[in-house]
mmCIF file of C-alpha atoms and ligand atoms in Angstrom:
data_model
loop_
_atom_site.group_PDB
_atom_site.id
_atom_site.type_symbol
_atom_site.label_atom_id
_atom_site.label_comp_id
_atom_site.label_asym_id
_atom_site.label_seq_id
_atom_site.Cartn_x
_atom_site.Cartn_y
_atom_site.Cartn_z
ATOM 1 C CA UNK A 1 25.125 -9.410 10.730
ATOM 2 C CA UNK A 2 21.958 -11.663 10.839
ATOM 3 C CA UNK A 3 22.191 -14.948 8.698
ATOM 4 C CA UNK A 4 18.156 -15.503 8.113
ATOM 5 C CA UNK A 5 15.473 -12.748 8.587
ATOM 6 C CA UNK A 6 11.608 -13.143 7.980
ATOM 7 C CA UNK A 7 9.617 -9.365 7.815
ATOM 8 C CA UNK A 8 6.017 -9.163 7.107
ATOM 9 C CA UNK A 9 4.819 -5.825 4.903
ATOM 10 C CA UNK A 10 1.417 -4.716 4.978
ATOM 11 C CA UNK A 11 -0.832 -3.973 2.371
ATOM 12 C CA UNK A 12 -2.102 -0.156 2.565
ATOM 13 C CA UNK A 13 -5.337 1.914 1.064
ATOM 14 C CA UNK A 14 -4.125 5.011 -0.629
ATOM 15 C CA UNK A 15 -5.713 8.147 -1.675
ATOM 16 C CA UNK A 16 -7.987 8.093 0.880
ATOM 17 C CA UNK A 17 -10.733 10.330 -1.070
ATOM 18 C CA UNK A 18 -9.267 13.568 -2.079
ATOM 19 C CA UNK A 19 -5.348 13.044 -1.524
ATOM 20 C CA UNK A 20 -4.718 11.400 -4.453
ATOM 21 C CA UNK A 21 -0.522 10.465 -3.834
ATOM 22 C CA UNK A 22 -0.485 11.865 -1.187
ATOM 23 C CA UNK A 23 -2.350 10.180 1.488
ATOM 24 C CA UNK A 24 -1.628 6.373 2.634
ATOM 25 C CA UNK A 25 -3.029 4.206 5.101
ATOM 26 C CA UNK A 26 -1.719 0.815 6.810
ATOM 27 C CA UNK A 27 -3.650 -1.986 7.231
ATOM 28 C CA UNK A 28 -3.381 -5.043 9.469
ATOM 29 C CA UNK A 29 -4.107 -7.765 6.878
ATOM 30 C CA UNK A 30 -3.283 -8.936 4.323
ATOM 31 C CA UNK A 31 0.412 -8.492 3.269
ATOM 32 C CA UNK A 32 3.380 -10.230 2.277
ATOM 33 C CA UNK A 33 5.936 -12.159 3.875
ATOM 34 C CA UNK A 34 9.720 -11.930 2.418
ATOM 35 C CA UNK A 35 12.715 -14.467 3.885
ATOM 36 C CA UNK A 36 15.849 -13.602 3.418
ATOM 37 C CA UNK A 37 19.345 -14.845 3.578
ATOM 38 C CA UNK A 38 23.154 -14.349 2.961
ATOM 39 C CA UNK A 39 24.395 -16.104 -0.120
ATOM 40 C CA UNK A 40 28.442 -16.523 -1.467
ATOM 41 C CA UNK A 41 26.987 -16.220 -4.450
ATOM 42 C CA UNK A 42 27.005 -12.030 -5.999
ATOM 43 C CA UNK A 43 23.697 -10.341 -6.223
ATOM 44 C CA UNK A 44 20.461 -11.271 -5.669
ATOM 45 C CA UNK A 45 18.602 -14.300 -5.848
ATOM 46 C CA UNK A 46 14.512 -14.800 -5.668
ATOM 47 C CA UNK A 47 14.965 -18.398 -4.993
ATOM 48 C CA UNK A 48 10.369 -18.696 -4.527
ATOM 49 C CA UNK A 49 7.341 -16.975 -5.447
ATOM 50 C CA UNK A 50 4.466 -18.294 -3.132
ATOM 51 C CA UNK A 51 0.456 -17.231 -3.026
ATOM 52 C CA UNK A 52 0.854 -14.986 -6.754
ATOM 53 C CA UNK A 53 -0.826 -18.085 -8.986
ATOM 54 C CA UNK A 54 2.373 -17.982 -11.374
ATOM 55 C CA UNK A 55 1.847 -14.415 -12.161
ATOM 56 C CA UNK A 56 5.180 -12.768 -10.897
ATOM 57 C CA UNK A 57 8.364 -13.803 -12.086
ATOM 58 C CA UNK A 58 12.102 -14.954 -10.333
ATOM 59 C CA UNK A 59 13.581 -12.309 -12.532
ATOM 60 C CA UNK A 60 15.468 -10.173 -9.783
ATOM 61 C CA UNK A 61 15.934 -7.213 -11.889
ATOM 62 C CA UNK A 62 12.159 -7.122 -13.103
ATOM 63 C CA UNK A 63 10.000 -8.177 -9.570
ATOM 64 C CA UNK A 64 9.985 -5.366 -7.281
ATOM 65 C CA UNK A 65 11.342 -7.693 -4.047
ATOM 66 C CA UNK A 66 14.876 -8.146 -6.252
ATOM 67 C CA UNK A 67 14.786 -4.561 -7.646
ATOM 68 C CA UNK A 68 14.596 -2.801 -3.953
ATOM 69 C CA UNK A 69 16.789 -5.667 -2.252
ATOM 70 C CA UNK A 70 19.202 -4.967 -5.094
ATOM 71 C CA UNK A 71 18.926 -1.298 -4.225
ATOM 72 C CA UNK A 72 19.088 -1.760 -0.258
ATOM 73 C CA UNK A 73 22.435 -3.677 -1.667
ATOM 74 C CA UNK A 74 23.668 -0.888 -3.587
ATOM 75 C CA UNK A 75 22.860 1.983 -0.671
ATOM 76 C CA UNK A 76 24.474 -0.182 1.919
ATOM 77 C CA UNK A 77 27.669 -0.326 -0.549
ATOM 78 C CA UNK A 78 27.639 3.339 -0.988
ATOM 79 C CA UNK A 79 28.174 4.066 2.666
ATOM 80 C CA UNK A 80 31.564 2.479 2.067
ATOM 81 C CA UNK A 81 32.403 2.029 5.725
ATOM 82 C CA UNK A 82 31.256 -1.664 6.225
ATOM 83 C CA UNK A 83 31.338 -4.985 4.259
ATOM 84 C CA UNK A 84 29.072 -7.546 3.798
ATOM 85 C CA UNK A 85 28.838 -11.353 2.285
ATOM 86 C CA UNK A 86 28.602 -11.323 -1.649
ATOM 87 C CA UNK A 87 24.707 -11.879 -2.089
ATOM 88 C CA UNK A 88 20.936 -12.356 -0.875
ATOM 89 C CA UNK A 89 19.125 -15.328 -1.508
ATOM 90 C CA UNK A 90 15.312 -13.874 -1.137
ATOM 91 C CA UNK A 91 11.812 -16.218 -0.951
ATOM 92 C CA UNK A 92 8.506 -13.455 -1.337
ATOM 93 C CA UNK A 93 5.042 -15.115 0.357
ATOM 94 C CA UNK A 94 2.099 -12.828 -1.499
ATOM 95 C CA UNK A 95 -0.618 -12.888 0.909
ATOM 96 C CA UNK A 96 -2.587 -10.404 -0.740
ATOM 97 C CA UNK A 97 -4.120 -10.253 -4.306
ATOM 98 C CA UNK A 98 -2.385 -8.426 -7.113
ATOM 99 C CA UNK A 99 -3.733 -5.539 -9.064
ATOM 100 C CA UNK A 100 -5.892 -4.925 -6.218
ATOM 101 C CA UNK A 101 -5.559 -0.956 -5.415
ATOM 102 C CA UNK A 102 -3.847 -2.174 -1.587
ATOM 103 C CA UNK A 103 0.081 -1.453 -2.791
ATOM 104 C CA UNK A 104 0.616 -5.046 -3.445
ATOM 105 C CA UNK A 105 3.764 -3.864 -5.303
ATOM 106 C CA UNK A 106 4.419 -1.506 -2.415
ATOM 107 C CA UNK A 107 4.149 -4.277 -0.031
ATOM 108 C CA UNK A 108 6.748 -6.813 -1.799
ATOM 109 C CA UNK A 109 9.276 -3.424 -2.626
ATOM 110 C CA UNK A 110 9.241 -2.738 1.070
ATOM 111 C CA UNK A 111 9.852 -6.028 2.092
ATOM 112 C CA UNK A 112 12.452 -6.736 -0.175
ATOM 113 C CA UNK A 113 14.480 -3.251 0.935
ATOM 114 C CA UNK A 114 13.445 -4.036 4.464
ATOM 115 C CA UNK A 115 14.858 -7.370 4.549
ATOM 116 C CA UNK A 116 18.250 -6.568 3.434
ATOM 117 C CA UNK A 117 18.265 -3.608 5.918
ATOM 118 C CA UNK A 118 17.534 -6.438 8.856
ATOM 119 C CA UNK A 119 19.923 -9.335 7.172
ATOM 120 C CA UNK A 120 22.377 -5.739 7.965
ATOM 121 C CA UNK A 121 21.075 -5.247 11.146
ATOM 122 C CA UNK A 122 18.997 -2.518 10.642
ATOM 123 C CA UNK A 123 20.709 0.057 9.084
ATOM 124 C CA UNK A 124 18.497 1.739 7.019
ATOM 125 C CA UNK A 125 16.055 4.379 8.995
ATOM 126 C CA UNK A 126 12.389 5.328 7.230
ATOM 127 C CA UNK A 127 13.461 7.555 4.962
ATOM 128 C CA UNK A 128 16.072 5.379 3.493
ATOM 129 C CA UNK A 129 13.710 1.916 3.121
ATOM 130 C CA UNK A 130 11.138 4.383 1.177
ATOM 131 C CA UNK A 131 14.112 5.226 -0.872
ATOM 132 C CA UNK A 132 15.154 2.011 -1.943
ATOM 133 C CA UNK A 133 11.480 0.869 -1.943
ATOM 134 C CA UNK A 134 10.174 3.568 -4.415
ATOM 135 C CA UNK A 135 13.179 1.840 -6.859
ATOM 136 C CA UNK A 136 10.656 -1.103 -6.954
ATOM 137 C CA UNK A 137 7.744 1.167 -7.159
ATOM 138 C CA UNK A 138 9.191 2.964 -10.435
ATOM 139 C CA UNK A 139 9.886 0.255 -12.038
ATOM 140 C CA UNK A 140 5.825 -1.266 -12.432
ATOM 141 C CA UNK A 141 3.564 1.593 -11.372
ATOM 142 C CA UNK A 142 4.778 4.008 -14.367
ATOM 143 C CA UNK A 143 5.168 6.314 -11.436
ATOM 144 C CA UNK A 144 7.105 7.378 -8.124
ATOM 145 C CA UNK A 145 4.134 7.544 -6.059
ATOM 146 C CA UNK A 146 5.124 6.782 -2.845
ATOM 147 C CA UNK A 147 1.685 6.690 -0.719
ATOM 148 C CA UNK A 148 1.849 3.114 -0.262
ATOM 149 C CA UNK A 149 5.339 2.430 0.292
ATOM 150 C CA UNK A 150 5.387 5.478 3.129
ATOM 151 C CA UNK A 151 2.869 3.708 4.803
ATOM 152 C CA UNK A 152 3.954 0.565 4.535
ATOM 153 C CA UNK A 153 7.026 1.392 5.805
ATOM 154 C CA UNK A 154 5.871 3.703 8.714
ATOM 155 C CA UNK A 155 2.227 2.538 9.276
ATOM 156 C CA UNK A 156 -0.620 4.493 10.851
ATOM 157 C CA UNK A 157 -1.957 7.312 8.238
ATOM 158 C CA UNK A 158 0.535 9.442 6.605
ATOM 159 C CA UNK A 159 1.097 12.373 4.374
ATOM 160 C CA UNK A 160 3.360 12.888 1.657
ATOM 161 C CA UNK A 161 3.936 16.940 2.111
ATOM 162 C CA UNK A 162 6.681 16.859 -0.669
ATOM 163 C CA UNK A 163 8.132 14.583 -3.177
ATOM 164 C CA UNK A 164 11.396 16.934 -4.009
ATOM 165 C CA UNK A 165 12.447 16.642 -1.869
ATOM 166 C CA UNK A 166 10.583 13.416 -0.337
ATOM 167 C CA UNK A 167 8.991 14.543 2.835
ATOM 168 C CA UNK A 168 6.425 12.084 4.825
ATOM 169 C CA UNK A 169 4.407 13.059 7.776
ATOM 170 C CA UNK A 170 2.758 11.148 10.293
ATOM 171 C CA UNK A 171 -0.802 11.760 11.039
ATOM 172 C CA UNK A 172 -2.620 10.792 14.085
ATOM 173 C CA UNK A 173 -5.003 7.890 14.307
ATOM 174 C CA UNK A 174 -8.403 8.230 16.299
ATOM 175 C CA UNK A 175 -8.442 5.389 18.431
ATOM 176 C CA UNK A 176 -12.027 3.859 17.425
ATOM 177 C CA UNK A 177 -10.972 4.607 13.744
ATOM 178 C CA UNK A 178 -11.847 0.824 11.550
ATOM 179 C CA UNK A 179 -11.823 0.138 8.342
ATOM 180 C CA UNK A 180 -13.530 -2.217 5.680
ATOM 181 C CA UNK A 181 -12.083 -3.624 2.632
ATOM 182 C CA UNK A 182 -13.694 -5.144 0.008
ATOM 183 C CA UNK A 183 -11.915 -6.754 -2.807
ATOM 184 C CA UNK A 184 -13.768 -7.412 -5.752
ATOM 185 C CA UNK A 185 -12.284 -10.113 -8.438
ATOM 186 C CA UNK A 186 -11.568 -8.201 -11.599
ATOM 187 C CA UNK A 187 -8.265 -6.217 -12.360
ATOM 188 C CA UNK A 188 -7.050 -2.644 -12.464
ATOM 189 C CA UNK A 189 -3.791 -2.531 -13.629
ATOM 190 C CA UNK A 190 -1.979 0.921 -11.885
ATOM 191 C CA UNK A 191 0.066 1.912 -15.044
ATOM 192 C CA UNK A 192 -3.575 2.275 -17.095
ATOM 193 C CA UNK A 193 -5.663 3.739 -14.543
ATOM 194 C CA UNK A 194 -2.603 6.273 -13.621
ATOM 195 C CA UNK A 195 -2.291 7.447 -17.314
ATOM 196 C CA UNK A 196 -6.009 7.886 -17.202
ATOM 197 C CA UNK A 197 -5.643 10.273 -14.601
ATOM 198 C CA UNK A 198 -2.573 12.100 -16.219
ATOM 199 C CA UNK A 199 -3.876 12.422 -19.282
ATOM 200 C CA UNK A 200 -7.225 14.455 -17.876
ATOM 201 C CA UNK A 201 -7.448 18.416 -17.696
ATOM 202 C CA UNK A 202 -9.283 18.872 -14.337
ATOM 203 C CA UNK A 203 -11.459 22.375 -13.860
ATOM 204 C CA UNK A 204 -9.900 24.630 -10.802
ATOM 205 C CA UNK A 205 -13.348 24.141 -9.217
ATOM 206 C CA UNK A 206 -12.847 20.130 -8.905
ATOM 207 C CA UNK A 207 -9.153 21.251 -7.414
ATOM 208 C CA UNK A 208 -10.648 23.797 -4.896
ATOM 209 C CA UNK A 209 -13.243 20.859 -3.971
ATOM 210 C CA UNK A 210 -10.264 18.804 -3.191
ATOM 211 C CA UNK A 211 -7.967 21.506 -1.313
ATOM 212 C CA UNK A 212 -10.854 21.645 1.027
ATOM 213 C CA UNK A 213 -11.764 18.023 1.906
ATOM 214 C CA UNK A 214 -7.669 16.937 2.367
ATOM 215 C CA UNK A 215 -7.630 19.950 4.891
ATOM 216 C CA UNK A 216 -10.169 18.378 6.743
ATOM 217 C CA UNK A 217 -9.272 15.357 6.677
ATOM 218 C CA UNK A 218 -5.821 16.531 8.421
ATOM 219 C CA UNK A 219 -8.081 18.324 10.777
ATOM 220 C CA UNK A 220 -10.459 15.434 11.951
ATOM 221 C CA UNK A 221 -7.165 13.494 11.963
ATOM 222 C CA UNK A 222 -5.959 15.934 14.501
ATOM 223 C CA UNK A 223 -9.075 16.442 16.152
ATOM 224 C CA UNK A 224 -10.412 12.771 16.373
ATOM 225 C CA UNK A 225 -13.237 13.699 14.797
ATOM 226 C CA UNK A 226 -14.631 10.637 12.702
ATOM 227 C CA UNK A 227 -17.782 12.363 11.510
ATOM 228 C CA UNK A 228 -15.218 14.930 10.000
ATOM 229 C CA UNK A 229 -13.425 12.453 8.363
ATOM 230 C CA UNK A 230 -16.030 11.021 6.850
ATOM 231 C CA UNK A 231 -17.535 14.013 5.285
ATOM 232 C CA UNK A 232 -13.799 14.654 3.814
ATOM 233 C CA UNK A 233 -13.462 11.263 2.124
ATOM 234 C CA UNK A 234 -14.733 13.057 -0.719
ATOM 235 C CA UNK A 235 -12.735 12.875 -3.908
ATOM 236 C CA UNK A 236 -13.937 15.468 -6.968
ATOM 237 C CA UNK A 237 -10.574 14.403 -9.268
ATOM 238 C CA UNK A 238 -10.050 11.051 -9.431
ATOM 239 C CA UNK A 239 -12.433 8.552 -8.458
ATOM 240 C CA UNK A 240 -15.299 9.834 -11.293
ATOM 241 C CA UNK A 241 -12.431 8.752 -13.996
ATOM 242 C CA UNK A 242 -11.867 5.842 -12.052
ATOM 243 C CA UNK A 243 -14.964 4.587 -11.015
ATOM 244 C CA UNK A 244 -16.151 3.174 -14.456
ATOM 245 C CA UNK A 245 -13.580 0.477 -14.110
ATOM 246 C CA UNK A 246 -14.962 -1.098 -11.226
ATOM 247 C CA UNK A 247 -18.275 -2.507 -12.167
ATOM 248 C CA UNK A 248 -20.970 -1.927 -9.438
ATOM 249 C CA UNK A 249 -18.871 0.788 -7.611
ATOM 250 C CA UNK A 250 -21.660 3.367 -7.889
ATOM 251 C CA UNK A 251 -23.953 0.658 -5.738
ATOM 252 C CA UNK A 252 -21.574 -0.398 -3.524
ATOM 253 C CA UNK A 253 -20.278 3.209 -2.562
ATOM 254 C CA UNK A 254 -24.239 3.974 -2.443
ATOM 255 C CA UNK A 255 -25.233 0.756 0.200
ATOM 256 C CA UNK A 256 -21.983 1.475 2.431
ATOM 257 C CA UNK A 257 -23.302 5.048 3.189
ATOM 258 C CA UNK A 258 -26.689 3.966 3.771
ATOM 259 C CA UNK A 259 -25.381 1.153 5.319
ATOM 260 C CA UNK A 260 -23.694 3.721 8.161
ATOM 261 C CA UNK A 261 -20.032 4.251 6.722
ATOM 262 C CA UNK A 262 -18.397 6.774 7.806
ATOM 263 C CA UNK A 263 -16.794 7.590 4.113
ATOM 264 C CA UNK A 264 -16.358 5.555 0.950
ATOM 265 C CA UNK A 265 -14.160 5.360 -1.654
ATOM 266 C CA UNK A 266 -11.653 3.431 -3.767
ATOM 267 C CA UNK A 267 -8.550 2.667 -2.240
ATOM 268 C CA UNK A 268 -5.749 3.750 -4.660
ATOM 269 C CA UNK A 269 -6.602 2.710 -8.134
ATOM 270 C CA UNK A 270 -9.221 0.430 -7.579
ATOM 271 C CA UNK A 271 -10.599 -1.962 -7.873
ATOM 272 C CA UNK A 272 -10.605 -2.514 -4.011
ATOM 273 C CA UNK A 273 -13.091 0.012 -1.966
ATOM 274 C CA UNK A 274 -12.993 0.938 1.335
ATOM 275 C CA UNK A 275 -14.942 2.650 4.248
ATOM 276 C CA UNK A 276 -14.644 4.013 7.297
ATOM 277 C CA UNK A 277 -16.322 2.499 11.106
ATOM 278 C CA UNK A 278 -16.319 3.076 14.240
ATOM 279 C CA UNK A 279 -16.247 -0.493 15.760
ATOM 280 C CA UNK A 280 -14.878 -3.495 14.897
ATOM 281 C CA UNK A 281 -18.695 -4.679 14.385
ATOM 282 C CA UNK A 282 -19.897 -2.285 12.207
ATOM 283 C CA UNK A 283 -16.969 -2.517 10.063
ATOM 284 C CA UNK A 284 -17.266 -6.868 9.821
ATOM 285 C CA UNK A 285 -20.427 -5.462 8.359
ATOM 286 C CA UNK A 286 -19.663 -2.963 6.036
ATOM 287 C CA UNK A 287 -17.279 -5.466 4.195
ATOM 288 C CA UNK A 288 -19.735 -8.173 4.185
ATOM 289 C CA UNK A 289 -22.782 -5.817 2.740
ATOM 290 C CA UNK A 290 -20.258 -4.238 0.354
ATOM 291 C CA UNK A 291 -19.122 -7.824 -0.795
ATOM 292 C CA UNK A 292 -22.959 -8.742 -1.491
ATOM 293 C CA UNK A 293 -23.502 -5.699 -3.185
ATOM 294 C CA UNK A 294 -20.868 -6.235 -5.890
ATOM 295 C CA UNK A 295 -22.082 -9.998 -6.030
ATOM 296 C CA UNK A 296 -25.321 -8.777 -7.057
ATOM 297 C CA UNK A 297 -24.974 -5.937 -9.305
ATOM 298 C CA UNK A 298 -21.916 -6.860 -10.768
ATOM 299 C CA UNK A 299 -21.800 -11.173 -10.630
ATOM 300 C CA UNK A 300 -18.118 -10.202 -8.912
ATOM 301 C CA UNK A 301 -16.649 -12.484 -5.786
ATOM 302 C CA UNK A 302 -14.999 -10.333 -3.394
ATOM 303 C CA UNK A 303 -12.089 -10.740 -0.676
ATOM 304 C CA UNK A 304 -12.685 -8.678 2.544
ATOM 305 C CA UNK A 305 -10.710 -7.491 5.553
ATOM 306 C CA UNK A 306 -11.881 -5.431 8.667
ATOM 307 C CA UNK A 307 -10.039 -4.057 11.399
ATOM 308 C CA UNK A 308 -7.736 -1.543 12.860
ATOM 309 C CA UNK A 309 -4.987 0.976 11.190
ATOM 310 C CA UNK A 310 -2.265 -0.985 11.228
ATOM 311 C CA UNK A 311 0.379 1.405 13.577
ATOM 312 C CA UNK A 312 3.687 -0.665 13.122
ATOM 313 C CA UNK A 313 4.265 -1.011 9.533
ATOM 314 C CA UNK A 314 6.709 -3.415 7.978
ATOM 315 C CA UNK A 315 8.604 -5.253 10.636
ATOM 316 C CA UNK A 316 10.704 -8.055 10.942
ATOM 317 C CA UNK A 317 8.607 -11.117 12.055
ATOM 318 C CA UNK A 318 9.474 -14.364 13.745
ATOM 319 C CA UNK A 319 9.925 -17.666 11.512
ATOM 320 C CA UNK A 320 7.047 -19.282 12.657
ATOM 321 C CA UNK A 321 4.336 -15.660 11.804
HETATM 322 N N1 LIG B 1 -1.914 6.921 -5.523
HETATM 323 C C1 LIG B 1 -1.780 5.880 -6.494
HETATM 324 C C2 LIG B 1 -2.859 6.033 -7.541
HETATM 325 C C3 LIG B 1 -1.883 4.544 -5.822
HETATM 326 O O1 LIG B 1 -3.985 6.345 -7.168
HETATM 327 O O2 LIG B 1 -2.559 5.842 -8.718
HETATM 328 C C4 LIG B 1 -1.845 3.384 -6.761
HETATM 329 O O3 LIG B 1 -2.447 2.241 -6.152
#
C-alpha cells in the first residue's frame, strides 16, 4: 500500500446540447487536487478545505470528497480478501468555482474515491470509482446523474447508454476538436435548476428534436466531422428552461455563433457556457468575446478556460503538480 497519494480531477461540461445526463465531456483545466493519507485513526478525516472561500465544510459525511472516500472505504472492505490501516486523513484543493455547471461536485467525489483507490494501489477499475463517486454525487445534486463523474473519471467525451444498469461509453475525439469556457459570476445551484427540469411536461416534438441532434452528435463524433457537431449542439428540452437563469445567455450564445463557434450551449446546469473551435486560437477567442459579452449585457465578471478535451481523466499526480 501507498502511504501519501496526490490525484488531480478535472472539471467536465455536461449535456453537451441535446444529451441532457447523458453526455459528458473532460476538460484540461480547472479541477481539483485531493491528498491523501493513511491514518490509525477509524474513518475518514478532511483534515483542509483550500480555494472554496469557506463555503464547503470538514464534515466527512456531508462534503462529497469524505462521502465517496468513505465509500471507496466501504467497497474495498466488502471484497473481504485484503486489509488495510484503520483510516484516511484527506486535504481537497478546489481549483475550480462552485455552482458553476463544470461538475465541481463531480470533480471533488472522484477525487476523493480515486484517492483511496491509489492510497490501495489501484484497485478500483472505472466502473467501480463512478460507483463510489456517484455516492458523493447523490448526496448534493438531488440526483444520480453521472455525466460528470463518467467523464471525470474516464476523460475524453462519453456516453451514458444506461443507468440500470450503469453503462458508459467512450466516444471518439476529433483531433482539432477545442473548447471555450466561460464562467460567468452568479450561481446556479444543480438541485433547483434539476427540479426545474423534472417538474416540466415536454411535447414529443421537442423529444424527437432531441433524438435527432444526440444521433448526430455520435455520428460527427465518429466521423470527425466538426461542422456536424456543431449543428447537433442543439438542445430543444432543457436549455430554454434553463437559460433564464443565466443573465445575458441569449447574447452571449448569439455573439459566439457569429463570432465562428462551432456550437453553443450551457454546460450542465449553467451558469457556465461553452462552445466548440477548431484551433487553439479561435477558441482563446471565443472565451474572451463570450466573457465581454456577459460583462456588457449582464455587468457579470467571468472566469475562462480554452483548450483541448482532456483524454486522461482523473489521475494520480506528483506532489509537486
Ligand atoms: N446533467 C446534469 C444537469 C449536470 O444538467 O442537471 C449537472 O451539472
Amino acid at each position: 500500500m501507498i502511504a501519501r497519494v496526490r490525484v488531480y480531477a478535472p472539471a467536465t461540461l455536461s449535456n453537451l446540447g441535446p444529451g441532457f445526463d447523458v453526455l459528458g465531456l473532460a476538460v484540461e483545466q480547472p479541477g481539483d487536487y485531493v491528498e491523501a493519507e493513511w491514518s490509525e485513526t477509524p474513518g475518514v478525516e478532511i483534515v483542509e478545505v483550500r480555494g472554496d472561500t469557506g463555503r464547503l465544510t470538514t464534515d466527512p459525511t456531508r462534503n462529497v470528497v469524505g462521502i465517496t472516500a468513505t465509500a471507496a472505504l466501504r467497497a474495498f472492505d466488502a471484497r473481504k480478501t485484503d486489509s488495510r490501516p484503520p483510516g484516511v486523513r484527506v486535504w481537497l484543493d478546489k481549483r475550480m468555482p462552485l455552482a458553476s455547471g463544470l461538475g465541481s461536485s463531480a470533480a471533488s467525489s472522484v477525487g476523493g474515491a480515486l484517492a483511496v483507490s491509489e492510497l490501495l494501489g489501484g484497485v478500483f477499475d472505472r466502473d467501480e470509482l463512478i460507483a463510489c463517486a456517484l455516492e458523493g454525487e447523490r448526496a448534493v445534486s438531488g440526483g444520480g446523474h453521472a455525466d460528470n463523474v463518467a467523464a471525470c473519471v474516464a476523460g475524453g467525451i462519453i456516453l451514458i447508454r444506461s443507468y440500470t444498469p450503469m453503462e458508459m461509453l467512450s466516444l471518439p475525439v476529433p483531433d482539432a476538436l477545442r473548447v471555450a469556457v466561460v464562467h460567468p459570476h452568479v450561481s446556479v445551484m444543480t438541485a433547483e435548476a434539476r427540479r426545474l427540469v423534472t417538474e416540466c411536461r415536454f411535447e414529443i416534438a421537442q423529444a424527437v428534436a432531441n433524438l435527432g441532434q444526440l444521433g448526430a452528435l455520435v455520428t460527427a463524433l465518429h466521423r470527425g466531422d466538426l461542422e456536424l457537431l456543431g449543428r447537433a449542439i442543439s438542445d430543444d428540452l432543457v436549455e430554454p428552461i434553463r437559460a433564464p437563469l443565466v443573465p445575458g445567455f441569449a447574447d452571449v450564445k448569439q455573439t459566439a455563433l457569429e463570432a465562428g463557434a462551432l456550437g453553443c450551449s450551457l454546460s450542465g446546469s449553467g451558469p457556465s457556457v461553452f462552445a466548440f473551435a477548431s484551433s487553439d486560437d479561435q477558441a482563446a477567442s471565443l472565451a474572451a468575446c463570450m466573457a465581454a459579452r456577459f460583462r456588457e449585457v449582464a455587468g457579470l465578471d467571468s472566469d475562462t478556460y480554452a483548450g483541448t478535451v482532456n483524454t486522461r481523466g482523473a489521475r494520480r499526480v506528483d506532489e509537486d503538480e
